[in-house]
Every structure is written in structure tokens, then in C-alpha cells.
CSV table of C-alpha atoms and ligand atoms in Angstrom, one decimal:
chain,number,residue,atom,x,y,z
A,26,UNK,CA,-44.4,-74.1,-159.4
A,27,UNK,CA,-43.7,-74.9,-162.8
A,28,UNK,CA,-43.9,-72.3,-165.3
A,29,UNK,CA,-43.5,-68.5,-164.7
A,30,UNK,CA,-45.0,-65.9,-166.1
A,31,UNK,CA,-42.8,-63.3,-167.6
A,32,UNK,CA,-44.4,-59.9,-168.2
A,33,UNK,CA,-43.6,-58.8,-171.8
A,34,UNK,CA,-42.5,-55.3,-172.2
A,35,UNK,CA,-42.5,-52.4,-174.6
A,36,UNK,CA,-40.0,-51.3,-176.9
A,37,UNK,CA,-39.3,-47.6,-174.6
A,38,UNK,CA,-38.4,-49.9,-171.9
A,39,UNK,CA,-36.6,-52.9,-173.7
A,40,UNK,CA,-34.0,-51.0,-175.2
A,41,UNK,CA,-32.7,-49.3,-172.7
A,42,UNK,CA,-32.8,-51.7,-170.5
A,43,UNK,CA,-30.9,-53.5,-173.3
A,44,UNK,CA,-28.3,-50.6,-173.5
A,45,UNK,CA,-27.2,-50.6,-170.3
A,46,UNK,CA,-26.7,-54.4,-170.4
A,47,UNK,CA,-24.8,-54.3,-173.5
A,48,UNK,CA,-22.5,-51.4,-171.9
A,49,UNK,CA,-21.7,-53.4,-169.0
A,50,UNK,CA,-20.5,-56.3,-171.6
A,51,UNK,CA,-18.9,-53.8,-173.4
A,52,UNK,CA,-17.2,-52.1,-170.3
A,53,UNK,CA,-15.6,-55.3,-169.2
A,54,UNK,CA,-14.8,-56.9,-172.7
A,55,UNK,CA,-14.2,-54.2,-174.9
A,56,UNK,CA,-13.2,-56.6,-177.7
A,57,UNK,CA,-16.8,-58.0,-178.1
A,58,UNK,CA,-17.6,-54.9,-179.6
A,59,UNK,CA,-18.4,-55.8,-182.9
A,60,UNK,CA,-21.0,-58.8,-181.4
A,61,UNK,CA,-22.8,-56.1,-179.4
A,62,UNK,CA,-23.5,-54.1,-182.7
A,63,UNK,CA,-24.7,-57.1,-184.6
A,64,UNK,CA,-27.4,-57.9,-181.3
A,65,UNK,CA,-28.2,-55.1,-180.9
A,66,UNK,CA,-29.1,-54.5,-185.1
A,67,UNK,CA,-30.8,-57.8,-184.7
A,68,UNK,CA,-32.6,-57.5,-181.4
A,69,UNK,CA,-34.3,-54.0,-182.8
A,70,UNK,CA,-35.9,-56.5,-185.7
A,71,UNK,CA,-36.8,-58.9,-183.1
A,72,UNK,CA,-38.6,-56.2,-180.5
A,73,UNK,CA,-40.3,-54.8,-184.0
A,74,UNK,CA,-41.8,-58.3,-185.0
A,75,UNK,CA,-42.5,-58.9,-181.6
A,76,UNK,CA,-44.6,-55.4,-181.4
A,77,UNK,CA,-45.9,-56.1,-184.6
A,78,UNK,CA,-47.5,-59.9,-183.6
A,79,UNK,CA,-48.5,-58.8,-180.1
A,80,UNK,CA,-50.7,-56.1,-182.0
A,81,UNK,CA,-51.6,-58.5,-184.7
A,82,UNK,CA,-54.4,-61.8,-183.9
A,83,UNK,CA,-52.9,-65.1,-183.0
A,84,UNK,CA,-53.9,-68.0,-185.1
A,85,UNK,CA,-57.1,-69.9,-183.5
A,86,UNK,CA,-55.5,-72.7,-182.2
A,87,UNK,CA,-57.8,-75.7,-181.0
A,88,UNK,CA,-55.4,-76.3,-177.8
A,89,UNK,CA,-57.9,-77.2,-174.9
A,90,UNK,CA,-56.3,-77.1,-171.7
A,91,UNK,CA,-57.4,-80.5,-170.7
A,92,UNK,CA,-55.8,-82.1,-174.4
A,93,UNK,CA,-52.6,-80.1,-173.4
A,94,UNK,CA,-52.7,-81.4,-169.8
A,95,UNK,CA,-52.6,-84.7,-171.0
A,96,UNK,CA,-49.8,-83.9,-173.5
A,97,UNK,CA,-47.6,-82.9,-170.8
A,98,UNK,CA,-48.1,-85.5,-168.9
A,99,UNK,CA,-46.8,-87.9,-171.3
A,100,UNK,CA,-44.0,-85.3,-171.5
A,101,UNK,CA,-44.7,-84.1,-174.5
A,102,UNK,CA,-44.2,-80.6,-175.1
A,103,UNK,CA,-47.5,-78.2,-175.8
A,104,UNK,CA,-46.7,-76.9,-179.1
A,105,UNK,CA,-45.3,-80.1,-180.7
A,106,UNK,CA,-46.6,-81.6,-183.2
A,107,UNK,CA,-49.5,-79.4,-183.6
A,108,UNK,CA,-50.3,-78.1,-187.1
A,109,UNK,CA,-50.5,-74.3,-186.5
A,110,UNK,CA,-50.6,-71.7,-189.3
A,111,UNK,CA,-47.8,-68.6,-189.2
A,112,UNK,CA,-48.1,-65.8,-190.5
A,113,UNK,CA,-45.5,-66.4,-193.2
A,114,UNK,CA,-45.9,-63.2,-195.3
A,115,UNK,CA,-44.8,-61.3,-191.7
A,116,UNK,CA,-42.1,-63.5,-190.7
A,117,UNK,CA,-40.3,-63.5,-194.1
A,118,UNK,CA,-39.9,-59.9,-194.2
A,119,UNK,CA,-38.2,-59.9,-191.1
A,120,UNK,CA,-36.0,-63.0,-192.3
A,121,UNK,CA,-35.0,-61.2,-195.0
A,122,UNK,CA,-34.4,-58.1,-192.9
A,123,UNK,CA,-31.9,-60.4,-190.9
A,124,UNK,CA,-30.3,-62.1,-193.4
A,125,UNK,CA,-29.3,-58.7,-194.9
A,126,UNK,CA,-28.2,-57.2,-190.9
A,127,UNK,CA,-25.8,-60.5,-190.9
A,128,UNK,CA,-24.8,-60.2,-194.3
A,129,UNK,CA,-23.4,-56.5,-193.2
A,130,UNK,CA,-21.7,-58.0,-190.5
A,131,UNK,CA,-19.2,-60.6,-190.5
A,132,UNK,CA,-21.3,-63.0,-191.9
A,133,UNK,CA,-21.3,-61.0,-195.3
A,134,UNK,CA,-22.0,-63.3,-198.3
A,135,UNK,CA,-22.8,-66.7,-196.4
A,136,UNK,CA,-25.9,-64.8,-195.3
A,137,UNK,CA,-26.4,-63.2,-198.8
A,138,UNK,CA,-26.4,-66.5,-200.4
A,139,UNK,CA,-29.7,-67.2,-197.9
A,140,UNK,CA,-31.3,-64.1,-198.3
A,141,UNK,CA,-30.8,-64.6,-202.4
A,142,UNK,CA,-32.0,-68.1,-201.8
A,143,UNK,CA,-35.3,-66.9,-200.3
A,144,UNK,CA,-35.5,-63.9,-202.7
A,145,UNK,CA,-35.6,-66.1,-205.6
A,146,UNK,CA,-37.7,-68.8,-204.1
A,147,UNK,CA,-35.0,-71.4,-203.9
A,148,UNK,CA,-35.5,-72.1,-200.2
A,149,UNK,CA,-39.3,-71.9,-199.4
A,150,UNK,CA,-39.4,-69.5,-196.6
A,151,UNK,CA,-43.4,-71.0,-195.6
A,152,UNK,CA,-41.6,-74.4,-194.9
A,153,UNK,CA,-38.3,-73.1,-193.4
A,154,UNK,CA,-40.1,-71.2,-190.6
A,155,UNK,CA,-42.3,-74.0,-189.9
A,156,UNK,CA,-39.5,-76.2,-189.6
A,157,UNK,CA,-38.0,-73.8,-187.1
A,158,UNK,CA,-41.3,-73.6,-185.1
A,159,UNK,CA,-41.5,-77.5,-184.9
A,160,UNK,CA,-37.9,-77.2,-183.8
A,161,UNK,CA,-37.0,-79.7,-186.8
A,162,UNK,CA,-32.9,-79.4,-187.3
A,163,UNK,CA,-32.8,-82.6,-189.3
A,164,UNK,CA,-35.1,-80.7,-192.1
A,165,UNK,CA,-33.4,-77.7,-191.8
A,166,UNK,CA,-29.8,-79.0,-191.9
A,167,UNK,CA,-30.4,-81.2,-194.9
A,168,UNK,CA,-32.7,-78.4,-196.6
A,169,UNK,CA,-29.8,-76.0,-196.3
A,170,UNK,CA,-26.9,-78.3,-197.3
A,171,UNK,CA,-28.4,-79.5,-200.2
A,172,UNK,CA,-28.6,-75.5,-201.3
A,173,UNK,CA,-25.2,-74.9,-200.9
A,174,UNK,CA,-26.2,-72.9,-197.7
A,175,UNK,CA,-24.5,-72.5,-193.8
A,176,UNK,CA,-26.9,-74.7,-191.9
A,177,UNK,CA,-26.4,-73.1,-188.8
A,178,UNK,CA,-26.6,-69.6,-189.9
A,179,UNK,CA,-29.8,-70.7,-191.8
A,180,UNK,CA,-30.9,-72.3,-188.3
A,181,UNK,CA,-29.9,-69.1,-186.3
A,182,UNK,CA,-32.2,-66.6,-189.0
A,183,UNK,CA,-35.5,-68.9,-189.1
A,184,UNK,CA,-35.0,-69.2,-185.4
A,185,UNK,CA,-34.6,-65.5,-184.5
A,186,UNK,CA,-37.7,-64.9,-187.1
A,187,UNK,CA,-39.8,-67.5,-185.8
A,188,UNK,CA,-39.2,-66.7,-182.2
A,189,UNK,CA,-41.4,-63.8,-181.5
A,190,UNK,CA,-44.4,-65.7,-182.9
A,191,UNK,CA,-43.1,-68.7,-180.8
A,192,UNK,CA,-43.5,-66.6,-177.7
A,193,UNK,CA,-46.5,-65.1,-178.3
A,194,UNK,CA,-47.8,-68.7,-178.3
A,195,UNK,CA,-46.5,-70.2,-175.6
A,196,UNK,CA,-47.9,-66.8,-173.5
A,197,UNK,CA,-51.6,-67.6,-175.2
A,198,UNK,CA,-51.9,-71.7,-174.6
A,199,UNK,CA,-50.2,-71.4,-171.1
A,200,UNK,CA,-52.2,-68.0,-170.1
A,201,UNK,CA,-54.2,-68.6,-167.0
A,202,UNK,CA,-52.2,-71.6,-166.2
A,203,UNK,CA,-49.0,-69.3,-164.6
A,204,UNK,CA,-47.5,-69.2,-160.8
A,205,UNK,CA,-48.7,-64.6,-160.8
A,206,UNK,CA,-45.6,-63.1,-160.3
A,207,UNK,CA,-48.0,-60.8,-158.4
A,208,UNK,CA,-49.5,-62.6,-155.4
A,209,UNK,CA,-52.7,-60.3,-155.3
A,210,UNK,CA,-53.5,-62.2,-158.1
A,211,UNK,CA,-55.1,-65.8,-158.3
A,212,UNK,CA,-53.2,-68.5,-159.3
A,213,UNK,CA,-54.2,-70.1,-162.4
A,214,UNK,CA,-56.1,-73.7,-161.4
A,215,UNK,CA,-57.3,-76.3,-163.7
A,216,UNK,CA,-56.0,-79.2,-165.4
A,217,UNK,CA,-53.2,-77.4,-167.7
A,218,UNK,CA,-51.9,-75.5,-164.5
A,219,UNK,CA,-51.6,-79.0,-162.4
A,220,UNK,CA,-49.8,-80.3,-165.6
A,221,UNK,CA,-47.7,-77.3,-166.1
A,222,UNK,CA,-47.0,-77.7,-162.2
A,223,UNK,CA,-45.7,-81.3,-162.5
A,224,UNK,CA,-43.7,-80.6,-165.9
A,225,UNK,CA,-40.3,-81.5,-164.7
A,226,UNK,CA,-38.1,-82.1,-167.5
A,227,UNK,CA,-35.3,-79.9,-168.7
A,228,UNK,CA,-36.7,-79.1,-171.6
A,229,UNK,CA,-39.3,-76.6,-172.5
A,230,UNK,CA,-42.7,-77.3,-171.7
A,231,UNK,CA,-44.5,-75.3,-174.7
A,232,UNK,CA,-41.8,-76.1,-178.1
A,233,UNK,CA,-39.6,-79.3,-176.3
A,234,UNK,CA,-36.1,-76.6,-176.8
A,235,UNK,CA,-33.8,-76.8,-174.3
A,236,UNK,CA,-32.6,-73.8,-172.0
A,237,UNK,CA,-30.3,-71.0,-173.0
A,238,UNK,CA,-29.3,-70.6,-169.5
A,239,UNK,CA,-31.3,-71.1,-166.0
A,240,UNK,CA,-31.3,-67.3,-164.1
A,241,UNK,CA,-31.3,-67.2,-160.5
A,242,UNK,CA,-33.8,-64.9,-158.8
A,243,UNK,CA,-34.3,-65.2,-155.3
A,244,UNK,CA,-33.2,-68.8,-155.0
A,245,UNK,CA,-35.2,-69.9,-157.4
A,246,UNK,CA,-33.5,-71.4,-160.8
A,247,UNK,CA,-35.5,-71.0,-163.5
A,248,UNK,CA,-34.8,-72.1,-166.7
A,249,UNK,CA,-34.9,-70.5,-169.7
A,250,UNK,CA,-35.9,-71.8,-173.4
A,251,UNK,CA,-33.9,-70.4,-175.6
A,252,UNK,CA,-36.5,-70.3,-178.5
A,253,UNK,CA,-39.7,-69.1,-176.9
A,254,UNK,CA,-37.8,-67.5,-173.6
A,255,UNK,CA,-40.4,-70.0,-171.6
A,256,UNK,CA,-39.6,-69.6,-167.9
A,257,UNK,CA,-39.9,-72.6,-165.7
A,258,UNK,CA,-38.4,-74.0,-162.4
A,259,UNK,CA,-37.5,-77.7,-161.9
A,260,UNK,CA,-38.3,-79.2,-158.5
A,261,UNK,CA,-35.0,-80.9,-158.1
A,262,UNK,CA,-31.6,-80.1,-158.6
A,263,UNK,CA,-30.2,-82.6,-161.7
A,264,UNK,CA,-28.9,-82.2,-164.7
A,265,UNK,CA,-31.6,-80.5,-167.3
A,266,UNK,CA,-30.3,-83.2,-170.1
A,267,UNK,CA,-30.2,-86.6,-168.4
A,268,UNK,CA,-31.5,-85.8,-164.5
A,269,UNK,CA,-28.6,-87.0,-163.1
A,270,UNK,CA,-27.9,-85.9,-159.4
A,271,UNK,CA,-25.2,-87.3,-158.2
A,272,UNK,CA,-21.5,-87.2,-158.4
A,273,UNK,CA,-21.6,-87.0,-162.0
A,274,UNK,CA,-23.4,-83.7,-161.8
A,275,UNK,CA,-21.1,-81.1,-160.7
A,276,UNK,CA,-22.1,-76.7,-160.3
A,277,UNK,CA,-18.9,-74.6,-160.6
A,278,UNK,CA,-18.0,-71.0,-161.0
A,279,UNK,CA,-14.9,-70.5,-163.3
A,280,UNK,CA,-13.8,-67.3,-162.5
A,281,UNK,CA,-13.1,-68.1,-158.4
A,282,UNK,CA,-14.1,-63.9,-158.1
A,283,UNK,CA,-17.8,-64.2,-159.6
A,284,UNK,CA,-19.9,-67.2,-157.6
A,285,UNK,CA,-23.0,-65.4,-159.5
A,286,UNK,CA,-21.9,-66.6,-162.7
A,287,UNK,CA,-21.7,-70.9,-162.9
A,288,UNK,CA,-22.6,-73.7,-165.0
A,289,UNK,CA,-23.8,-76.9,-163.9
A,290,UNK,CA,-21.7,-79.6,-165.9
A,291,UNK,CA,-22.2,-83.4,-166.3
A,292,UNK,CA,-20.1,-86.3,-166.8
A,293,UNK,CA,-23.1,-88.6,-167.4
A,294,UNK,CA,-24.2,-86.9,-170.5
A,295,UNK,CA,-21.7,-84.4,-170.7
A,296,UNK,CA,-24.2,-81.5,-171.1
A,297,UNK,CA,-23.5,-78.2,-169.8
A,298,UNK,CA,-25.8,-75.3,-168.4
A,299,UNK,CA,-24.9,-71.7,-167.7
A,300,UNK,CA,-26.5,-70.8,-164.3
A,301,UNK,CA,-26.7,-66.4,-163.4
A,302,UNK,CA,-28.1,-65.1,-159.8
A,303,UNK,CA,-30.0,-62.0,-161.5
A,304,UNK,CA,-32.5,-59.8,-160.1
A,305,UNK,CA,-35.1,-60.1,-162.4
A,306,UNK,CA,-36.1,-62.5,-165.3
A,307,UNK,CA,-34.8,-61.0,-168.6
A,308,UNK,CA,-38.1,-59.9,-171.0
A,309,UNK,CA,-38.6,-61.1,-174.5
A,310,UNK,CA,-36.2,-61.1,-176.3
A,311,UNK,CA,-33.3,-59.9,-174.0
A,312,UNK,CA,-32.3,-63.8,-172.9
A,313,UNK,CA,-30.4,-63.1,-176.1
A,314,UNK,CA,-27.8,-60.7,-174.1
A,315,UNK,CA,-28.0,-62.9,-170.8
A,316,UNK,CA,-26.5,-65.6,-173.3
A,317,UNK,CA,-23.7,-63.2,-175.0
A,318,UNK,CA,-23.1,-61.5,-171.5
A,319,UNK,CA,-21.7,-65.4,-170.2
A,320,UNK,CA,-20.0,-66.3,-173.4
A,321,UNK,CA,-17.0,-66.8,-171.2
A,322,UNK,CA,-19.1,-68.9,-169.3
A,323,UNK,CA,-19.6,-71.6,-172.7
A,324,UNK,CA,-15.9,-71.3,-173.2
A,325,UNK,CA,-14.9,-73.0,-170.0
A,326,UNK,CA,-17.5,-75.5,-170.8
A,327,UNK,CA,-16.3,-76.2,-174.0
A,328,UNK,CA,-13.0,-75.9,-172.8
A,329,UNK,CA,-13.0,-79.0,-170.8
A,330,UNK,CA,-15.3,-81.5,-173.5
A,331,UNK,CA,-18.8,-80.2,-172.7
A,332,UNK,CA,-21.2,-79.2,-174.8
A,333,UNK,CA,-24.4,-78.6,-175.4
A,334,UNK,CA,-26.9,-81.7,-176.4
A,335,UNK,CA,-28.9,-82.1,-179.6
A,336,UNK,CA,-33.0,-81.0,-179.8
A,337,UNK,CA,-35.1,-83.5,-179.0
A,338,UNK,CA,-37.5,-85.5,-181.0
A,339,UNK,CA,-41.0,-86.0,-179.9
A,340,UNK,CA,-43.6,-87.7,-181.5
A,341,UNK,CA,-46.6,-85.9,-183.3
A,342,UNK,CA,-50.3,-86.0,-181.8
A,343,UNK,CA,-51.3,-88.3,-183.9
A,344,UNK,CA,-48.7,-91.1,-182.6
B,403,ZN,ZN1,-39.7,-73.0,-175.7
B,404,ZN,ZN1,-26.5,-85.1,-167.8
């Protein structure tokens, strides 16, 4: 009962679906005002790329569901590794379409100075999105630094430009291979569906990221990748970092008033991971506002030494 299949859906029912979350936020913390403008200018570039690549073709990719089964097997996420062409000319007009929304915003000329970067062919935008899609922060950190740019804002822009493609991916290799959310429907069989039903590490099973957030529906906690929005249930209860599951791994809720809203913290590693009871698992791309809606949620993490871990590394095929 690995991996989940989240139905994608169009941009008439994402936004306002999207609206009414962002009120809600907006209804209870008033001052996060000026976040829920710059989403919500970013998430309508997102949902366009994404409409744009779902209508576009996918790259052939020579994936066979047996190769991948093996791959996962040996824990080793689907996607990594693999040397798969993007449609760069696509993606880098959306980049630069971001850079210049965060530039407006609060970001202003440390976004500018990436945008100008690319503009002028300073920072190769071909390499920087692949480096985002093989998840590669050392390249991108020193790539930015020694331009003079924010390495996490660089990070955050390849990442939100990359990510539709990123999804559409995981959706093609792993099609087939999916626990139906409809039980009319067959379940997927074969080799890549037993491996994807075995995959029980914390990290995604199609680009190796690790979850934004695990949501809660119906008992079931399914995590979350916070690149490709990858849905996929663990069969024990441990930490998604290390797998500890003892006393070291502890589940509260901060606010004493809202048991839906936790995070699972450990002393082990001392990772944290935000945990929601929703009734549905949030579409492409709207994991984004699940993870601004529990912002309060990271600060108590933080609050009290945790943090989120590092990527990590896996080796290439060929290895
Ligand atoms: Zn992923
Ligand atoms: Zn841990």
C-alpha cells in the first residue's frame, strides 16, 4: 500500500479550491498576508506550467518497470540518477517568470540579480534545472555562491520550475503501479507495483526528496514529497529520517486546542515532520499551501532544536 495515486486537477478547480484555503490562513493570521499574495502569484505560474507539460509529450524515458523494481529495492529512488532530457526552453521561461514575481515581492533585487544572471547567461539555466531535478544541493549551492547569488532563493526558483515536470514524471513511470483511489478499478500488479508496495523509507520513492508534511486521511498517513507531491504510506510508525520508534520518537500537537495539526519529532536524528488529519490529499501543486497553512507548526519545531535534515545522496545507475 505504498504509493497513492493523486488525481491531478484543472486549473477551474485548483484555484478556488486554493482560494478558499488561502482565506482560511488569512482569516486566522491576518499578518501572513503578504505570503498568501506572493503563493498565490507563484502558484498561478506553477498550475500554468503544469497545464502546459500535461498538454505537452513527456520525454521517452527507457524506465522498464522491472529495472525500476530492482532500483527500489536497493532503495534507490526511480528518477535518480537517470539521464532524462527537460524541456529547458519551457522551464526557463517560467523561471524567469518567478524570479521577476519574487523580485516584486520582498525578495526584490536578490531575485533580480538571478533572474539577470540567467538573462545574461551567467548561470546556465539547462544545468541549473537539471541539477534541481537530480535533487543536487551541493551543485546548486556552490553554483550560486560562486555568482554572488542567494543559494536558497536560487534553490527555491529551479525547484518550483522544475517541479511540474517532476510530477508529471513520477505520475508516468509509477502509472499502473498505484493502490486506485477508486476500488472499481484494478489494482496495478507486476513487478514495479510489488516494489512500490515494499518502498518503506521516508523518502520519496520517484526523486529520493523528503516529505513536506505527511496528511492524514482516514487514518492513513501519507507522506508527501515536497518536490514531486509523490504520495505514499509507510507501514510502520518511525521517524521518516532515521526509522526510529521508540522513545526517542515522540507525536505532539502544540497548540493543546488543534490534535489535527502535530509533528512527529525525534531525538535520535532530531528531524522533525509536520503531520495534518485532512479530508482529502492536496492536488498538484497545492501541498505548497498545506506547508504555509502549518508554518506555526515548523516554528515549534524549530523552536525547541529541530530541524529538518539534508537531501540525500544516492548513487547513479551506473554505480
Ligand atoms: Zn518526489
Ligand atoms: Zn529520527
Amino acid at each position: 500500500m505504498a504509493y497513492i495515486f493523486v488525481p491531478s486537477a484543472p486549473r477551474d478547480v485548483l484555484l478556488p479550491a486554493a482560494d478558499e484555503r488561502w482565506s482560511a490562513v488569512l482569516a486566522a493570521r491576518p499578518e501572513l498576508r503578504p505570503a498568501v499574495e506572493l503563493q498565490r502569484r507563484l502558484l498561478e505560474l506553477v498550475i500554468g506550467l503544469h497545464e502546459t507539460i500535461e498538454g505537452g509529450r513527456l520525454p521517452r524515458l527507457s524506465l522498464p518497470p522491472r529495472y525500476l523494481a530492482a532500483k527500489l529495492a536497493r532503495g534507490v529512488p526511480a528518477l535518480a540518477g537517470e539521464p532524462i532530457p527537460l524541456p529547458v526552453a519551457v522551464l526557463t521561461r517560467t523561471l524567469l517568470l518567478l524570479c521577476g514575481e519574487l523580485a516584486a515581492s520582498g525578495a526584490g533585487e536578490v531575485a533580480d540579480h538571478i533572474r539577470s544572471a540567467i538573462d545574461e547567461r551567467r548561470l546556465d539555466a539547462g544545468s541549473l534545472l537539471l541539477a534541481s531535478l537530480s535533487r543536487d544541493q551541493g551543485a546548486i549551492r556552490t553554483g550560486a555562491v560562486h555568482r554572488g547569488l542567494a543559494p536558497d532563493l536560487v534553490w527555491l526558483v529551479a525547484e518550483l520550475a522544475v517541479g511540474p515536470f517532476a510530477h508529471a514524471l513520477q505520475r508516468r513511470i509509477f502509472a499502473g503501479a498505484s493502490r486506485p483511489s477508486d476500488p472499481a478499478s484494478s489494482p496495478g500488479d507486476g513487478p514495479l507495483a510489488d516494489a512500490l508496495h515494499q518502498w518503506d523509507h521516508g523518502y520519496c520513492p520517484a526523486c529520493g526528496s523528503w516529505p513536506a508534511l505527511a496528511e492524514v486521511v482516514d487514518g492513513h498517513r501519507t507522506l508527501r514529497c515536497s518536490f514531486c507531491a509523490t504520495a505514499w504510506e509507510l507501514t510502520t510508525y518511525a521517524c521518516v529520517y532515521c526509522g526510529e520508534d521508540g522513545e526517542p520518537f515522540v507525536t505532539a500537537a502544540p497548540n493543546e486546542e488543534r490534535k489535527d495539526r502535530r509533528v512527529e519529532v525525534c531525538s535520535g536524528c532530531g528531524g522533525y515532520m509536520k503531520t495534518v488529519d485532512t479530508v482529502a490529499l492536496s492536488p498538484f501543486p497545492l501541498l505548497a499551501i498545506a506547508d504555509l497553512e502549518t508554518m506555526d507548526l515548523d516554528m515549534a519545531a524549530m523552536e525547541h532544536g529541530y530541524a529538518k535534515p539534508a537531501m540525500r545522496e544516492f548513487k547513479s545507475r551506473s554505480s
